[in-house]
Coordinates of C-alpha atoms and ligand atoms in Angstrom, one line a residue:
M1 CA -24.3 -1.0 -13.5
K2 CA -22.7 2.1 -13.4
A3 CA -18.9 1.9 -13.7
I4 CA -16.1 4.1 -14.6
V5 CA -14.2 3.7 -17.7
Y6 CA -11.3 4.7 -20.0
S7 CA -10.1 4.0 -23.4
E8 CA -7.7 6.5 -24.0
S9 CA -4.4 7.7 -21.6
G10 CA -4.0 10.6 -20.3
A11 CA -5.4 13.4 -17.8
S12 CA -7.9 12.2 -15.5
S13 CA -10.6 13.9 -18.1
V14 CA -10.4 11.0 -20.1
L15 CA -12.6 9.4 -17.1
S16 CA -16.3 8.8 -17.6
L17 CA -19.1 7.3 -16.2
A18 CA -20.9 4.3 -18.2
E19 CA -23.2 2.2 -18.1
R20 CA -21.8 -1.9 -18.4
E21 CA -23.0 -5.0 -18.7
V22 CA -22.7 -6.8 -15.3
A23 CA -20.0 -9.7 -16.0
E24 CA -20.1 -13.3 -14.8
P25 CA -17.6 -14.6 -13.0
G26 CA -15.4 -17.9 -14.7
P27 CA -13.8 -20.2 -13.6
G28 CA -11.2 -19.8 -10.3
E29 CA -13.2 -15.9 -10.3
V30 CA -15.4 -13.8 -8.1
R31 CA -18.0 -11.3 -8.7
V32 CA -17.8 -8.5 -5.7
R33 CA -20.5 -5.9 -4.9
I34 CA -18.4 -3.2 -4.9
T35 CA -18.7 -0.8 -1.7
V36 CA -15.6 1.2 -1.5
S37 CA -12.7 2.0 -4.1
G38 CA -9.4 2.6 -3.0
V39 CA -7.4 4.7 -4.9
N40 CA -3.6 4.8 -5.1
P41 CA -0.8 6.4 -7.3
T42 CA -0.1 3.3 -9.6
D43 CA -3.9 3.9 -10.3
W44 CA -3.3 7.3 -11.8
K45 CA 0.0 6.2 -12.9
A46 CA -0.9 3.5 -15.2
R47 CA -4.3 6.1 -16.6
A48 CA -1.8 8.1 -17.8
A49 CA 0.9 5.5 -19.2
G50 CA -1.4 4.1 -21.7
V51 CA -4.2 1.9 -22.2
P52 CA -3.9 -2.0 -22.4
F53 CA -7.0 -3.2 -23.2
P54 CA -9.7 -1.6 -25.4
E55 CA -11.5 -0.5 -22.4
V56 CA -10.3 -0.2 -18.8
V57 CA -12.2 0.5 -15.1
P58 CA -9.7 1.6 -13.0
N59 CA -8.3 1.1 -8.9
Q60 CA -6.8 -1.6 -8.0
D61 CA -7.9 -2.0 -4.2
G62 CA -11.6 -2.2 -2.9
A63 CA -13.9 -3.6 -0.5
G64 CA -17.2 -5.4 -1.2
I65 CA -19.2 -8.4 -0.7
I66 CA -19.2 -11.1 -2.8
D67 CA -21.9 -11.5 -4.8
A68 CA -21.0 -14.6 -7.2
V69 CA -18.5 -17.6 -7.6
G70 CA -16.9 -19.5 -10.7
D71 CA -16.8 -23.0 -10.5
G72 CA -13.9 -24.5 -8.7
V73 CA -13.9 -21.5 -6.0
T74 CA -13.6 -22.5 -2.5
G75 CA -13.4 -20.2 1.0
L76 CA -15.7 -18.1 -0.7
Q77 CA -19.1 -17.8 -1.2
P78 CA -22.3 -15.0 -1.7
G79 CA -22.4 -12.7 1.4
D80 CA -18.7 -12.6 2.4
R81 CA -17.1 -9.5 3.2
V82 CA -14.1 -8.9 1.5
W83 CA -11.1 -7.4 1.0
I84 CA -9.8 -7.0 -2.7
Y85 CA -6.0 -6.4 -4.1
L86 CA -4.9 -5.9 -7.4
A87 CA -8.1 -6.4 -9.2
A88 CA -6.9 -5.1 -12.4
H89 CA -3.6 -6.7 -12.6
G90 CA -3.1 -8.2 -15.8
R91 CA -7.5 -7.6 -16.4
P92 CA -9.2 -4.3 -17.8
T93 CA -11.6 -4.0 -15.1
G94 CA -10.5 -2.9 -11.3
T95 CA -12.6 -1.5 -8.4
A96 CA -14.2 1.6 -10.4
Q97 CA -17.4 0.1 -10.8
E98 CA -20.8 -1.6 -9.0
F99 CA -19.6 -5.3 -9.8
A100 CA -16.2 -6.3 -10.3
V101 CA -15.0 -9.8 -11.3
L102 CA -11.8 -10.9 -10.1
P103 CA -9.6 -14.2 -9.9
A104 CA -10.5 -15.5 -6.4
E105 CA -7.4 -15.2 -4.4
R106 CA -7.2 -11.5 -4.8
A107 CA -10.7 -11.0 -2.5
V108 CA -9.9 -12.1 0.7
P109 CA -12.6 -12.6 3.7
L110 CA -12.4 -9.6 6.5
P111 CA -12.0 -10.5 9.5
E112 CA -15.3 -9.7 11.9
G113 CA -15.9 -6.0 12.5
I114 CA -13.5 -4.8 10.1
G115 CA -15.0 -1.7 8.3
F116 CA -14.9 -1.1 5.0
D117 CA -12.9 1.8 4.8
V118 CA -10.3 0.0 6.7
A119 CA -11.0 -3.1 4.1
A120 CA -10.3 -0.7 1.0
S121 CA -7.1 0.7 2.3
L122 CA -5.2 -2.0 2.4
G123 CA -3.9 -3.7 -1.2
V124 CA -1.3 -1.8 -2.9
P125 CA -0.3 0.1 0.4
A126 CA -0.3 -2.8 3.4
M127 CA 0.8 -5.3 0.6
T128 CA 3.6 -2.9 -0.6
A129 CA 4.5 -2.4 3.2
H130 CA 4.6 -6.0 4.3
R131 CA 7.2 -7.1 1.1
A132 CA 9.4 -4.2 2.4
L133 CA 9.3 -5.7 5.9
T134 CA 9.9 -9.6 5.0
V135 CA 12.6 -8.9 2.0
H136 CA 15.5 -9.0 4.3
E137 CA 19.0 -11.4 4.8
S138 CA 18.4 -11.8 8.4
G139 CA 14.9 -10.9 9.3
P140 CA 11.9 -12.9 9.8
A141 CA 9.8 -13.8 6.3
R142 CA 6.6 -13.7 7.8
L143 CA 5.2 -11.0 10.4
A144 CA 3.3 -11.6 13.6
P145 CA 3.5 -10.1 17.1
G146 CA 7.4 -10.2 18.2
A147 CA 8.7 -11.3 14.8
L148 CA 10.5 -7.9 14.9
A149 CA 11.1 -7.3 18.9
D150 CA 14.8 -6.1 19.2
R151 CA 14.7 -4.7 15.6
T152 CA 14.2 -1.4 14.2
V153 CA 12.6 -0.2 11.3
L154 CA 12.8 3.4 9.4
V155 CA 9.9 4.3 7.7
Q156 CA 11.3 7.2 5.0
G157 CA 7.7 8.9 4.8
G158 CA 5.6 7.8 7.5
A159 CA 2.7 10.1 6.8
G160 CA 2.5 8.1 3.1
A161 CA -0.3 5.4 2.7
V162 CA 2.3 2.6 2.2
G163 CA 4.3 4.7 4.8
H164 CA 1.4 4.2 7.1
A165 CA 0.9 0.3 6.6
A166 CA 4.8 0.0 7.4
I167 CA 4.6 1.9 10.9
Q168 CA 1.4 -0.1 11.8
L169 CA 2.7 -3.3 10.5
A170 CA 6.2 -3.0 12.0
A171 CA 4.7 -1.7 15.6
W172 CA 2.4 -4.5 15.8
A173 CA 5.2 -7.0 15.1
G174 CA 7.2 -5.4 17.9
A175 CA 9.6 -3.4 16.2
T176 CA 11.3 0.1 17.1
V177 CA 9.7 2.0 14.5
I178 CA 11.5 5.6 13.4
A179 CA 9.7 7.3 11.1
T180 CA 10.6 11.0 8.8
V181 CA 7.7 13.8 8.3
S182 CA 8.2 17.0 6.7
S183 CA 5.5 18.6 9.1
D184 CA 3.8 18.7 12.4
A185 CA 1.2 17.9 11.1
K186 CA 2.1 14.9 9.4
A187 CA 4.4 14.0 12.6
E188 CA 1.3 13.7 14.5
L189 CA -0.3 11.2 12.2
A190 CA 3.0 9.2 12.4
R191 CA 2.7 8.8 16.0
A192 CA -0.8 8.2 15.8
A193 CA -0.2 5.5 13.1
G194 CA 2.6 4.2 16.2
A195 CA 5.8 5.2 15.2
H196 CA 7.9 5.6 18.6
H197 CA 10.4 7.9 16.9
I198 CA 9.7 11.1 14.8
V199 CA 12.4 12.4 12.7
R200 CA 11.7 15.7 10.7
Y201 CA 13.6 15.9 6.7
P202 CA 14.4 17.9 5.6
D203 CA 17.4 18.6 8.1
D204 CA 21.0 18.7 8.2
A205 CA 21.1 16.6 11.3
E206 CA 18.6 13.6 10.2
A207 CA 21.1 11.4 10.7
D208 CA 22.5 12.4 14.1
R209 CA 18.8 12.5 15.4
I210 CA 18.7 8.9 14.0
R211 CA 21.6 7.6 15.3
E212 CA 20.8 9.2 18.6
I213 CA 18.1 7.3 19.0
A214 CA 19.2 3.8 17.4
P215 CA 22.8 3.8 18.4
D216 CA 23.5 0.3 16.8
G217 CA 21.9 1.0 13.1
V218 CA 18.7 0.9 11.8
D219 CA 18.0 -3.0 10.8
H220 CA 15.4 -2.2 8.0
I221 CA 15.2 0.8 6.2
V222 CA 11.2 1.4 4.0
E223 CA 12.1 3.8 1.3
V224 CA 10.2 6.0 -1.1
S225 CA 12.6 8.4 -2.0
P226 CA 15.7 6.7 -2.5
A227 CA 17.1 9.2 -4.9
Q228 CA 17.2 11.9 -1.7
N229 CA 17.8 9.5 0.9
A230 CA 20.2 6.8 -0.5
A231 CA 23.3 8.7 1.2
L232 CA 21.0 9.1 5.0
D233 CA 19.8 5.6 4.6
V234 CA 23.6 3.7 4.4
E235 CA 24.9 6.0 7.2
V236 CA 22.5 5.1 9.9
A237 CA 21.8 1.4 8.9
A238 CA 22.9 -1.6 10.5
N239 CA 25.6 -4.0 9.5
H240 CA 23.2 -6.8 7.5
A241 CA 20.2 -4.1 7.0
S242 CA 17.9 -4.3 4.4
I243 CA 17.2 -1.0 2.1
A244 CA 13.6 -1.6 0.8
Y245 CA 12.9 1.0 -2.0
Y246 CA 9.5 1.1 -3.4
A247 CA 9.0 4.0 -5.1
N248 CA 10.8 6.9 -7.8
N249 CA 9.5 10.2 -5.5
N250 CA 11.9 12.5 -6.2
G251 CA 14.1 11.2 -8.5
E252 CA 14.9 8.3 -11.0
E253 CA 18.6 7.7 -10.1
I254 CA 20.3 6.7 -6.6
T255 CA 23.8 7.6 -5.9
V256 CA 25.6 4.8 -3.9
P257 CA 28.4 5.5 -1.6
I258 CA 30.1 2.2 -2.3
V259 CA 32.5 1.2 0.5
A260 CA 29.9 2.2 3.3
S261 CA 27.9 0.2 1.4
F262 CA 29.1 -2.9 1.5
A263 CA 31.2 -2.3 4.5
K264 CA 28.2 -3.2 6.4
N265 CA 26.9 -5.8 3.9
I266 CA 23.8 -4.1 2.9
R267 CA 21.3 -5.2 1.0
W268 CA 19.6 -2.8 -1.7
Q269 CA 16.1 -4.3 -2.3
G270 CA 13.9 -3.2 -4.8
V271 CA 10.0 -3.9 -3.9
L272 CA 7.6 -4.1 -6.2
V273 CA 3.8 -5.5 -5.1
Y274 CA 2.8 -6.5 -9.0
T275 CA 5.8 -8.6 -9.3
E276 CA 6.9 -9.8 -6.3
G277 CA 5.3 -13.0 -7.2
E278 CA 2.5 -15.3 -5.6
P279 CA 4.0 -16.7 -2.5
A280 CA 4.7 -13.3 -1.2
H281 CA 1.2 -11.8 -1.9
Q282 CA -0.5 -15.0 -0.3
A283 CA 2.2 -14.2 3.2
A284 CA 1.2 -10.5 3.3
V285 CA -2.7 -11.9 3.1
K286 CA -2.1 -14.4 6.1
D287 CA -0.4 -11.8 7.9
I288 CA -2.5 -8.8 7.5
T289 CA -5.2 -10.9 8.0
E290 CA -3.8 -11.4 11.4
A291 CA -3.0 -7.7 11.9
L292 CA -6.3 -7.3 11.2
R293 CA -7.9 -9.7 13.6
D294 CA -5.6 -7.9 16.3
G295 CA -6.8 -4.3 15.4
A296 CA -3.8 -3.3 14.2
L297 CA -4.5 -2.0 11.2
P298 CA -6.9 0.8 11.5
V299 CA -7.6 4.0 9.6
G300 CA -8.9 7.6 9.9
E301 CA -7.3 10.7 11.2
A302 CA -6.8 9.2 14.7
A303 CA -5.2 6.3 13.4
G304 CA -2.9 8.7 11.6
L305 CA -4.7 8.1 8.2
P306 CA -6.9 10.7 7.1
L307 CA -9.5 9.6 4.6
T308 CA -11.1 11.9 2.0
W309 CA -14.1 10.2 0.0
F310 CA -15.7 11.0 -3.4
E311 CA -18.5 9.6 -5.0
L312 CA -18.4 7.3 -8.1
A313 CA -19.1 9.6 -10.4
D314 CA -15.9 12.1 -9.1
T315 CA -13.5 9.3 -9.6
A316 CA -11.8 11.7 -11.9
A317 CA -11.3 14.3 -9.1
A318 CA -10.1 11.4 -6.7
H319 CA -7.3 10.4 -8.8
D320 CA -6.6 13.8 -9.2
A321 CA -6.3 14.6 -5.3
V322 CA -3.8 11.5 -5.0
E323 CA -1.4 12.7 -7.8
D324 CA -1.6 16.3 -6.0
G325 CA -0.1 14.5 -2.9
A326 CA -3.3 14.2 -0.2
T327 CA -2.3 13.4 2.8
G328 CA -3.6 10.0 4.1
K329 CA -5.9 8.3 2.1
V330 CA -9.0 8.7 -0.9
L331 CA -11.7 6.8 -1.1
I332 CA -14.6 6.1 -3.2
R333 CA -18.3 5.1 -2.2
V334 CA -19.6 3.0 -4.4
A335 CA -22.4 1.9 -2.7
A336 CA -24.6 2.1 0.6
E337 CA -23.1 -0.6 3.5
D338 CA -25.8 -2.7 4.1
Ligands
NAP401 N1 6.5 -0.4 -5.5 C1 5.6 -0.7 -5.1 O1 4.7 -1.6 -5.3 C2 4.2 0.3 -4.9 C3 3.7 0.3 -4.0 C4 3.1 1.7 -3.4 C5 3.1 2.5 -3.6 N2 4.1 2.8 -4.5 C6 4.7 4.3 -4.9 O2 5.3 4.6 -3.6 C7 4.7 6.3 -3.5 C8 3.9 6.2 -2.5 O3 2.7 6.1 -2.5 P1 2.1 5.8 -1.1 O4 0.4 5.7 -1.9 O5 2.7 5.8 -0.4 O6 1.6 7.9 -1.5 P2 1.7 9.0 -0.7 O7 0.3 8.8 0.0 O8 1.5 10.5 -1.2 O9 3.0 9.3 0.6 C9 4.0 9.6 0.2 C10 4.9 9.7 0.7 O10 6.5 9.9 0.9 C11 6.9 11.4 1.3 N3 8.3 11.8 1.0 C12 8.1 12.2 -0.3 N4 9.8 12.6 -0.5 C13 10.2 12.2 0.8 C14 11.4 12.2 1.3 N5 12.7 12.6 0.2 N6 12.2 11.5 2.7 C15 10.7 10.9 3.1 N7 9.5 11.0 2.6 C16 9.7 11.4 1.7 C17 6.0 12.1 1.3 O11 5.9 12.9 2.6 P3 6.1 14.8 1.9 O12 5.1 15.3 0.7 O13 5.8 15.5 3.1 O14 7.6 14.9 1.5 C18 4.4 11.1 1.3 O15 4.0 11.1 2.8 C19 4.2 6.3 -4.8 O16 5.2 7.0 -5.8 C20 3.6 5.1 -5.3 O17 3.7 5.0 -6.9 C21 5.0 1.7 -5.5

């Protein structure tokens, strides 16, 4: 089978197309025939940071069809269409290959009628967004229609992949959703994803605009750039708000106004999809599956997430596109759909 591999870290030029044996699934594992591999910032960052195994196949997310199941696997069988999350977490091989072996719980059955483009876009973005919306002192721990009714969510960076998923999940759960964006084109995307209000950044009047929309403050903040937005977040936060920060875009340090922050009982909540724990993963998987059943997580430009496609052999270019900040989702076509 064809696989993209690297055995040294560095620029995308370390990636090469190779022929590898198809692996057998061990106990508790499944083998998936990959149709689409999804690319996230974590994939190029991991590639650039080091090589934890002698050889690595990149990419955490993907979609495909179960091809074989190992001993003890229940609830999955050959022929099932699945979406995949964290395929390469703690393991050497991800989804940039024709057949991937992974723990069974990381291959999730797709509801009827959901395409592999949607499926390969879920993983890291949707699970991160789910966690950011549900790890809260006084908010619901699970998402469902109505779960966030009467709550206001601010999504910083509404045209990003995680931001897009956060808008969709929050809107599905009944929240009033405010998204920040940096351009008119990204405003259109955030609106298409389901945001009710758009605020442009950078803008001196950003806090005023958000306060006009949410005079009582914002209950949940999904934050991609805490270094830039910490003071703004505190200013617009409601009492008992949670600021769920999941990235270090544009800065490594946060400066927080202390009194304003504790006076509102604000929770600064870190989110990392790799380490959040199995209960958080399973809650996300269940709620995302229900959102898929409701048709709440479409992709494509009309749904606010333009897709950019690459062939498997061009995985290096796909990594570069993500590193260069491609708007929307970068996907790799690994095999034709039957
Ligand atoms: N902690 C975790 O578990 C986790 C999970 C997923 C992703 N991440 C990290 O999260 C980041 C985003 O991932 P992604 O896949 O969503 O990337 P993406 O699609 O490139 O989105 C990043 C978005 O952030 C926006 N942004 C940048 N600075 C901003 C600011 N000051 N205010 C508001 N928005 C701002 C960008 O918009 P403009 O370009 O227009 O500014 C862009 O839309 C990456 O660093 C990634 O590694 C972490």
